[in-house]
CSV table of C-alpha atoms and ligand atoms in Angstrom, one decimal:
chain,number,residue,atom,x,y,z
D,1,UNK,CA,-1.4,-6.6,-55.1
D,2,UNK,CA,-0.8,-9.8,-53.0
D,3,UNK,CA,2.9,-8.9,-52.8
D,4,UNK,CA,2.0,-5.4,-51.4
D,5,UNK,CA,0.0,-7.0,-48.6
D,6,UNK,CA,2.8,-9.3,-47.4
D,7,UNK,CA,5.2,-6.3,-47.6
D,8,UNK,CA,3.1,-4.2,-45.2
D,9,UNK,CA,2.6,-7.2,-42.9
D,10,UNK,CA,6.3,-7.8,-42.9
D,11,UNK,CA,6.9,-4.1,-42.2
D,12,UNK,CA,4.3,-4.2,-39.4
D,13,UNK,CA,5.8,-7.3,-37.8
D,14,UNK,CA,9.3,-5.8,-38.1
D,15,UNK,CA,8.0,-2.6,-36.3
D,16,UNK,CA,6.4,-4.9,-33.6
D,17,UNK,CA,9.7,-6.7,-33.2
D,18,UNK,CA,11.6,-3.4,-32.8
D,19,UNK,CA,8.9,-2.3,-30.2
D,20,UNK,CA,9.2,-5.6,-28.3
D,21,UNK,CA,12.9,-5.2,-28.0
D,22,UNK,CA,12.7,-2.0,-25.9
D,23,UNK,CA,12.5,-3.2,-22.1
D,24,UNK,CA,13.2,0.1,-20.3
D,25,UNK,CA,9.6,1.1,-21.1
D,26,UNK,CA,10.5,3.5,-23.9
D,27,UNK,CA,9.6,2.9,-27.5
D,28,UNK,CA,9.8,5.2,-30.5
D,29,UNK,CA,7.2,5.7,-33.1
D,30,UNK,CA,7.0,8.1,-35.9
D,31,UNK,CA,4.4,10.8,-35.1
D,32,UNK,CA,2.8,12.5,-38.0
D,33,UNK,CA,4.1,12.9,-41.5
D,34,UNK,CA,6.4,15.6,-40.2
D,35,UNK,CA,8.6,12.9,-39.0
D,36,UNK,CA,8.9,14.3,-35.4
D,37,UNK,CA,10.1,11.7,-33.0
D,38,UNK,CA,7.5,11.1,-30.1
D,39,UNK,CA,9.0,8.6,-27.6
D,40,UNK,CA,6.3,6.3,-26.1
D,41,UNK,CA,6.8,4.8,-22.6
D,42,UNK,CA,5.3,1.6,-21.2
D,43,UNK,CA,4.6,2.0,-17.5
D,44,UNK,CA,4.2,-1.3,-15.8
D,45,UNK,CA,2.1,-0.9,-12.6
D,46,UNK,CA,1.9,-3.6,-9.9
D,47,UNK,CA,-1.3,-3.1,-7.9
D,48,UNK,CA,-0.3,-5.5,-5.1
D,49,UNK,CA,-2.2,-8.4,-3.6
D,50,UNK,CA,-5.3,-6.5,-2.5
D,51,UNK,CA,-8.6,-7.5,-4.0
D,52,UNK,CA,-9.9,-6.2,-7.4
D,53,UNK,CA,-12.6,-4.1,-5.7
D,54,UNK,CA,-10.3,-2.5,-3.1
D,55,UNK,CA,-9.8,1.3,-3.2
D,56,UNK,CA,-6.1,0.8,-4.0
D,57,UNK,CA,-6.9,-1.3,-7.1
D,58,UNK,CA,-9.5,1.3,-8.2
D,59,UNK,CA,-7.0,4.0,-7.6
D,60,UNK,CA,-4.5,2.3,-9.9
D,61,UNK,CA,-7.1,2.1,-12.7
D,62,UNK,CA,-7.7,5.8,-12.2
D,63,UNK,CA,-3.9,6.5,-12.4
D,64,UNK,CA,-3.7,4.4,-15.6
D,65,UNK,CA,-6.3,6.6,-17.2
D,66,UNK,CA,-4.7,9.8,-16.0
D,67,UNK,CA,-1.2,8.8,-17.3
D,68,UNK,CA,-2.5,7.7,-20.7
D,69,UNK,CA,-4.9,10.6,-21.3
D,70,UNK,CA,-2.7,13.4,-20.0
D,71,UNK,CA,0.2,12.2,-22.0
D,72,UNK,CA,-1.8,11.9,-25.2
D,73,UNK,CA,-0.9,8.2,-25.4
D,74,UNK,CA,2.8,8.7,-24.9
D,75,UNK,CA,2.4,6.7,-21.7
D,76,UNK,CA,1.1,3.2,-22.3
D,77,UNK,CA,0.1,1.6,-18.9
D,78,UNK,CA,0.3,-2.1,-18.3
D,79,UNK,CA,-1.6,-2.6,-15.0
D,80,UNK,CA,-1.4,-5.9,-13.0
D,81,UNK,CA,-3.7,-6.2,-10.0
D,82,UNK,CA,-4.9,-8.6,-7.3
D,83,UNK,CA,-1.5,-10.3,-6.8
D,84,UNK,CA,-0.8,-11.0,-10.5
D,85,UNK,CA,2.8,-9.8,-9.9
D,86,UNK,CA,3.1,-11.3,-6.5
D,87,UNK,CA,3.6,-9.9,-3.0
D,88,UNK,CA,5.0,-6.5,-2.0
D,89,UNK,CA,8.5,-7.7,-1.6
D,90,UNK,CA,8.7,-9.3,-5.0
D,91,UNK,CA,7.2,-6.2,-6.6
D,92,UNK,CA,9.9,-4.0,-5.0
D,93,UNK,CA,12.7,-6.3,-6.3
D,94,UNK,CA,11.1,-6.4,-9.8
D,95,UNK,CA,11.1,-2.5,-9.6
D,96,UNK,CA,14.7,-2.4,-8.7
D,97,UNK,CA,15.4,-4.5,-11.8
D,98,UNK,CA,13.5,-2.0,-13.9
D,99,UNK,CA,10.6,-4.5,-14.7
D,100,UNK,CA,8.0,-2.6,-12.7
D,101,UNK,CA,7.6,1.2,-12.8
D,102,UNK,CA,4.9,2.1,-10.3
D,103,UNK,CA,3.6,0.4,-7.1
D,104,UNK,CA,2.5,1.2,-3.5
D,105,UNK,CA,3.6,-1.5,-1.1
D,106,UNK,CA,3.0,-1.5,2.7
D,107,UNK,CA,5.8,0.1,4.7
D,108,UNK,CA,6.5,-3.4,6.2
D,109,UNK,CA,7.9,-4.6,2.9
D,110,UNK,CA,10.2,-1.5,2.5
D,111,UNK,CA,11.7,-1.8,5.9
D,112,UNK,CA,14.6,-3.8,4.5
D,113,UNK,CA,15.5,-1.0,2.1
D,114,UNK,CA,15.3,1.9,4.6
D,115,UNK,CA,15.1,1.5,8.3
D,116,UNK,CA,13.2,4.8,8.9
D,117,UNK,CA,10.2,3.4,7.0
D,118,UNK,CA,9.2,1.4,10.0
D,119,UNK,CA,8.0,4.6,11.7
D,120,UNK,CA,5.1,4.8,9.2
D,121,UNK,CA,2.9,2.1,10.8
D,122,UNK,CA,3.8,2.3,14.4
D,123,UNK,CA,0.9,1.7,16.9
D,124,UNK,CA,-1.3,4.7,17.6
D,125,UNK,CA,1.1,7.1,15.8
D,126,UNK,CA,-1.7,8.8,13.9
D,127,UNK,CA,-5.0,9.1,15.8
D,128,UNK,CA,-6.8,10.7,12.9
D,129,UNK,CA,-6.7,10.9,9.1
D,130,UNK,CA,-6.1,14.7,9.1
D,131,UNK,CA,-3.0,14.3,11.3
D,132,UNK,CA,-1.8,11.4,9.1
D,133,UNK,CA,-2.2,13.4,5.9
D,134,UNK,CA,-0.5,16.5,7.4
D,135,UNK,CA,2.5,14.5,8.6
D,136,UNK,CA,2.9,12.3,5.6
D,137,UNK,CA,2.4,15.2,3.1
D,138,UNK,CA,4.8,17.3,5.2
D,139,UNK,CA,8.6,17.2,6.1
D,140,UNK,CA,8.5,14.0,8.0
D,141,UNK,CA,6.8,12.1,5.2
D,142,UNK,CA,9.1,13.6,2.6
D,143,UNK,CA,12.1,12.5,4.8
D,144,UNK,CA,11.1,8.9,4.5
D,145,UNK,CA,10.5,9.2,0.8
D,146,UNK,CA,13.9,10.7,0.2
D,147,UNK,CA,15.4,7.9,2.3
D,148,UNK,CA,14.5,5.4,-0.5
D,149,UNK,CA,16.9,6.9,-3.0
D,150,UNK,CA,19.7,4.6,-1.9
D,151,UNK,CA,17.7,1.5,-3.0
D,152,UNK,CA,17.2,2.8,-6.6
D,153,UNK,CA,13.7,3.7,-5.7
D,154,UNK,CA,12.0,7.1,-5.8
D,155,UNK,CA,9.3,7.7,-3.2
D,156,UNK,CA,6.4,9.7,-4.7
D,157,UNK,CA,3.9,10.0,-1.8
D,158,UNK,CA,1.3,7.9,0.1
D,159,UNK,CA,-1.9,6.1,-0.7
D,160,UNK,CA,-4.1,4.9,2.1
D,161,UNK,CA,-4.7,1.4,3.3
D,162,UNK,CA,-6.5,2.7,6.4
D,163,UNK,CA,-6.9,2.1,10.1
D,164,UNK,CA,-6.2,-1.5,11.1
D,165,UNK,CA,-8.7,-3.4,13.2
D,166,UNK,CA,-8.7,-7.0,14.6
D,167,UNK,CA,-10.7,-10.0,13.5
D,168,UNK,CA,-10.7,-13.6,14.8
D,169,UNK,CA,-12.8,-16.7,14.7
D,170,UNK,CA,-12.2,-18.0,18.3
D,171,UNK,CA,-13.9,-15.6,20.7
D,172,UNK,CA,-15.3,-12.0,21.0
D,173,UNK,CA,-12.4,-9.6,21.8
D,174,UNK,CA,-14.1,-7.1,24.2
D,175,UNK,CA,-11.1,-6.0,26.2
D,176,UNK,CA,-7.3,-6.2,26.3
D,177,UNK,CA,-7.3,-9.4,28.3
D,178,UNK,CA,-9.0,-11.1,25.4
D,179,UNK,CA,-5.8,-10.9,23.4
D,180,UNK,CA,-4.1,-13.4,25.7
D,181,UNK,CA,-2.9,-16.5,23.9
D,182,UNK,CA,-4.6,-15.6,20.6
D,183,UNK,CA,-2.5,-16.3,17.5
D,184,UNK,CA,-2.7,-13.2,15.4
D,185,UNK,CA,-1.2,-13.0,11.9
D,186,UNK,CA,1.0,-9.9,11.5
D,187,UNK,CA,2.9,-8.4,8.6
D,188,UNK,CA,6.6,-9.3,8.4
D,189,UNK,CA,7.3,-6.3,10.5
D,190,UNK,CA,9.3,-6.4,13.7
D,191,UNK,CA,7.5,-3.5,15.4
D,192,UNK,CA,4.1,-5.1,14.9
D,193,UNK,CA,5.3,-8.5,16.1
D,194,UNK,CA,6.7,-6.9,19.3
D,195,UNK,CA,3.5,-4.9,19.8
D,196,UNK,CA,1.4,-8.1,19.7
D,197,UNK,CA,3.8,-9.9,22.0
D,198,UNK,CA,3.4,-7.0,24.5
D,199,UNK,CA,-0.4,-7.3,24.3
D,200,UNK,CA,-0.1,-11.0,25.2
D,201,UNK,CA,-1.0,-12.5,21.8
D,202,UNK,CA,1.1,-14.9,19.7
D,203,UNK,CA,2.1,-12.9,16.7
D,204,UNK,CA,2.6,-15.0,13.5
D,205,UNK,CA,4.3,-13.0,10.7
D,206,UNK,CA,3.1,-14.1,7.3
D,207,UNK,CA,2.9,-12.9,3.7
D,208,UNK,CA,-0.5,-11.3,2.8
D,209,UNK,CA,-1.2,-13.8,0.0
D,210,UNK,CA,-1.1,-16.7,2.4
D,211,UNK,CA,-3.5,-15.1,5.0
D,212,UNK,CA,-6.9,-16.2,3.7
D,213,UNK,CA,-5.9,-19.9,3.6
D,214,UNK,CA,-4.2,-19.6,7.1
D,215,UNK,CA,-7.4,-18.2,8.5
D,216,UNK,CA,-9.5,-20.9,6.7
D,217,UNK,CA,-7.4,-23.7,8.0
D,218,UNK,CA,-7.1,-22.3,11.5
D,219,UNK,CA,-3.3,-21.9,11.3
D,220,UNK,CA,-3.9,-18.6,13.0
D,221,UNK,CA,-6.9,-17.4,15.0
D,222,UNK,CA,-7.0,-13.9,13.6
D,223,UNK,CA,-5.5,-11.0,11.8
D,224,UNK,CA,-5.6,-7.2,11.7
D,225,UNK,CA,-6.4,-5.0,8.6
D,226,UNK,CA,-8.6,-2.1,7.6
D,227,UNK,CA,-12.3,-2.8,7.0
D,228,UNK,CA,-11.8,-2.3,3.3
D,229,UNK,CA,-9.3,-5.1,3.0
D,230,UNK,CA,-11.3,-7.5,5.3
D,231,UNK,CA,-14.1,-7.0,2.7
D,232,UNK,CA,-12.0,-6.9,-0.5
D,233,UNK,CA,-10.1,-10.1,0.4
D,234,UNK,CA,-13.2,-11.8,1.9
D,235,UNK,CA,-11.7,-12.5,5.3
D,236,UNK,CA,-15.3,-12.2,6.7
D,237,UNK,CA,-15.9,-15.7,5.1
D,238,UNK,CA,-13.4,-17.2,7.6
D,239,UNK,CA,-13.6,-14.8,10.6
D,240,UNK,CA,-16.6,-14.3,12.9
D,241,UNK,CA,-15.6,-11.5,15.3
D,242,UNK,CA,-14.4,-7.9,14.5
D,243,UNK,CA,-13.0,-5.6,17.2
D,244,UNK,CA,-12.7,-1.9,16.3
D,245,UNK,CA,-9.3,-0.7,17.7
D,246,UNK,CA,-7.9,1.6,14.9
D,247,UNK,CA,-4.5,0.6,16.5
D,248,UNK,CA,-2.4,1.6,13.4
D,249,UNK,CA,-3.0,4.0,10.5
D,250,UNK,CA,-1.6,2.1,7.5
D,251,UNK,CA,-0.3,4.2,4.6
D,252,UNK,CA,1.0,2.6,1.4
D,253,UNK,CA,4.2,4.1,0.0
D,254,UNK,CA,4.0,5.1,-3.7
D,255,UNK,CA,7.3,4.3,-5.4
D,256,UNK,CA,8.9,4.3,-8.9
D,257,UNK,CA,12.3,3.2,-10.3
D,258,UNK,CA,14.7,6.1,-10.0
D,259,UNK,CA,16.5,5.7,-13.3
D,260,UNK,CA,13.2,5.1,-15.2
D,261,UNK,CA,11.9,8.4,-13.7
D,262,UNK,CA,15.2,10.3,-14.4
D,263,UNK,CA,15.2,9.2,-18.0
D,264,UNK,CA,11.7,10.5,-18.7
D,265,UNK,CA,11.7,13.8,-20.7
D,266,UNK,CA,10.8,16.7,-18.4
D,267,UNK,CA,7.3,17.2,-19.9
D,268,UNK,CA,6.4,13.6,-19.2
D,269,UNK,CA,7.9,13.8,-15.7
D,270,UNK,CA,5.4,16.6,-15.1
D,271,UNK,CA,2.5,14.5,-16.4
D,272,UNK,CA,3.7,11.6,-14.2
D,273,UNK,CA,3.9,13.8,-11.1
D,274,UNK,CA,0.5,15.4,-11.6
D,275,UNK,CA,-1.1,12.1,-12.3
D,276,UNK,CA,0.3,10.7,-9.0
D,277,UNK,CA,-0.8,13.8,-7.1
D,278,UNK,CA,-4.4,13.5,-8.5
D,279,UNK,CA,-4.4,9.8,-7.7
D,280,UNK,CA,-3.5,10.5,-4.0
D,281,UNK,CA,-6.4,12.9,-3.7
D,282,UNK,CA,-8.8,10.4,-5.5
D,283,UNK,CA,-7.5,7.5,-3.4
D,284,UNK,CA,-8.2,9.3,-0.1
D,285,UNK,CA,-11.8,10.0,-1.1
D,286,UNK,CA,-12.2,6.3,-2.1
D,287,UNK,CA,-10.6,5.0,1.1
D,288,UNK,CA,-12.7,7.2,3.4
D,289,UNK,CA,-16.0,6.1,1.7
D,290,UNK,CA,-14.7,2.5,1.6
D,291,UNK,CA,-14.2,2.5,5.4
D,292,UNK,CA,-17.8,3.4,5.9
D,293,UNK,CA,-19.3,1.0,3.3
D,294,UNK,CA,-17.0,-1.9,4.4
D,295,UNK,CA,-17.9,-1.7,8.0
D,296,UNK,CA,-21.6,-1.9,7.1
D,297,UNK,CA,-20.8,-4.7,4.8
D,298,UNK,CA,-19.1,-6.7,7.5
D,299,UNK,CA,-22.1,-6.4,9.8
D,300,UNK,CA,-24.3,-7.4,6.9
D,301,UNK,CA,-22.1,-10.4,6.4
D,302,UNK,CA,-22.8,-11.4,9.9
D,303,UNK,CA,-19.6,-10.5,11.7
D,304,UNK,CA,-20.1,-9.7,15.4
D,305,UNK,CA,-18.7,-6.2,15.9
D,306,UNK,CA,-17.2,-5.0,19.2
D,307,UNK,CA,-15.9,-1.6,20.0
D,308,UNK,CA,-13.0,-1.2,22.5
D,309,UNK,CA,-13.8,1.3,25.3
D,310,UNK,CA,-11.7,4.5,25.7
D,311,UNK,CA,-10.1,2.8,28.7
D,312,UNK,CA,-9.1,-0.3,26.7
D,313,UNK,CA,-7.8,1.8,23.8
D,314,UNK,CA,-5.7,3.9,26.2
D,315,UNK,CA,-4.4,0.7,27.8
D,316,UNK,CA,-3.6,-0.7,24.4
D,317,UNK,CA,-1.8,2.5,23.5
D,318,UNK,CA,0.2,2.6,26.8
D,319,UNK,CA,1.3,-1.0,26.5
D,320,UNK,CA,2.5,-0.7,22.8
D,321,UNK,CA,4.3,2.6,23.6
D,322,UNK,CA,7.2,0.4,24.7
D,323,UNK,CA,7.8,-0.4,21.0
D,324,UNK,CA,8.9,3.2,20.3
D,325,UNK,CA,11.6,2.9,23.0
D,326,UNK,CA,12.7,-0.5,21.9
D,327,UNK,CA,13.0,0.4,18.1
D,328,UNK,CA,14.2,4.0,18.5
D,329,UNK,CA,17.8,3.3,17.6
D,330,UNK,CA,16.8,1.0,14.8
D,331,UNK,CA,14.5,3.4,13.1
D,332,UNK,CA,16.6,6.4,14.0
D,333,UNK,CA,16.0,8.7,17.0
D,334,UNK,CA,15.7,11.8,14.7
D,335,UNK,CA,12.9,10.1,12.7
D,336,UNK,CA,11.0,8.9,15.7
D,337,UNK,CA,11.1,12.3,17.4
D,338,UNK,CA,10.2,14.2,14.3
D,339,UNK,CA,7.1,12.0,13.7
D,340,UNK,CA,6.0,12.0,17.3
D,341,UNK,CA,6.3,15.8,17.6
D,342,UNK,CA,4.5,16.3,14.2
D,343,UNK,CA,1.7,13.8,15.1
D,344,UNK,CA,1.0,15.5,18.4
D,345,UNK,CA,0.8,19.1,16.9
V,1,TK8,C1,-1.2,-6.2,0.6
V,1,TK8,C2,-0.6,-6.0,2.0
V,1,TK8,C3,-1.7,-5.5,2.9
V,1,TK8,C4,-1.2,-5.3,4.4
V,1,TK8,C5,-1.0,-6.6,5.0
V,1,TK8,O1,-0.2,-6.6,-0.2
V,1,TK8,O2,0.0,-7.3,4.7
V,1,TK8,O3,-1.8,-7.0,6.0
V,1,TK8,O4,-2.2,-4.6,5.0
V,1,TK8,O5,-2.1,-4.2,2.4
V,1,TK8,O6,0.4,-5.1,2.0
């Protein structure tokens, strides 16, 4: 009897050992007694550095459920959120090495892999969500996704970070002039740095994970992000003033590792694609509601909220238009023209 127990434990640990050896996400288990071979795939999802309550994090939890349920357990999802796997850049590099299989970094972090990506969060490109969805889900958006192939990445679509607005702890920003001399943290994105220079501020590029501390210690006066992130990452604790500018619609680019995807059996590729499509729809609902709830939360948290007038917004748009001219060659004239035409339709 005793001997039988040890044998089964030995067998079990041997099986575990075999499973642990597979790092490309695939494992093999015997199905039922019929002996049919059902490959199992581990999908490692990196949810990025956004807070645990943010709509993006909640979307990844939803995606995990979809992948596991719709594949009858053949997909096993290992989800890391709230910065557990580092910043966007690190996550992309881990994906290129096949260690991460799904993520949705900001365009800024992908710029080094495909120059065209920089068009995605240019100032005032999308003046409404509907226009953003139409263009991103259309030919222009697909062109950018296809452009990631060269980097061993497969672009799958777009989640929503939202419309970016400005916060600071120095003074109310009520008009363009109030940007003068303010040190504003930006993403590590040349077009954003240039836009803030043109507006008279001192842009300070910095990784997202360092932002809260930089605001707390006064290394920078302010930053710009959607309401949802200002709440989820608690920037309201270290910022007093919020100015509504909606100066950039920020999408997040959903990516996977090309070879991981290609090696999936076709029926699981279908499950994977459908789950991502459902998650995009779910994410947009969450993000839209989050924008409303988060703005109310920021007022409840005592932030002083200022709205830019139409004149100030138009002036901000006119000043930052210069960025399109300056980066047209870098991004690619064809890409810039296609997005501008599509976003004006
Ligand atoms: C989160 C960032 C964030 C972005 C930023 O990793 O850096 O300000 O808005 O979403 O990618």
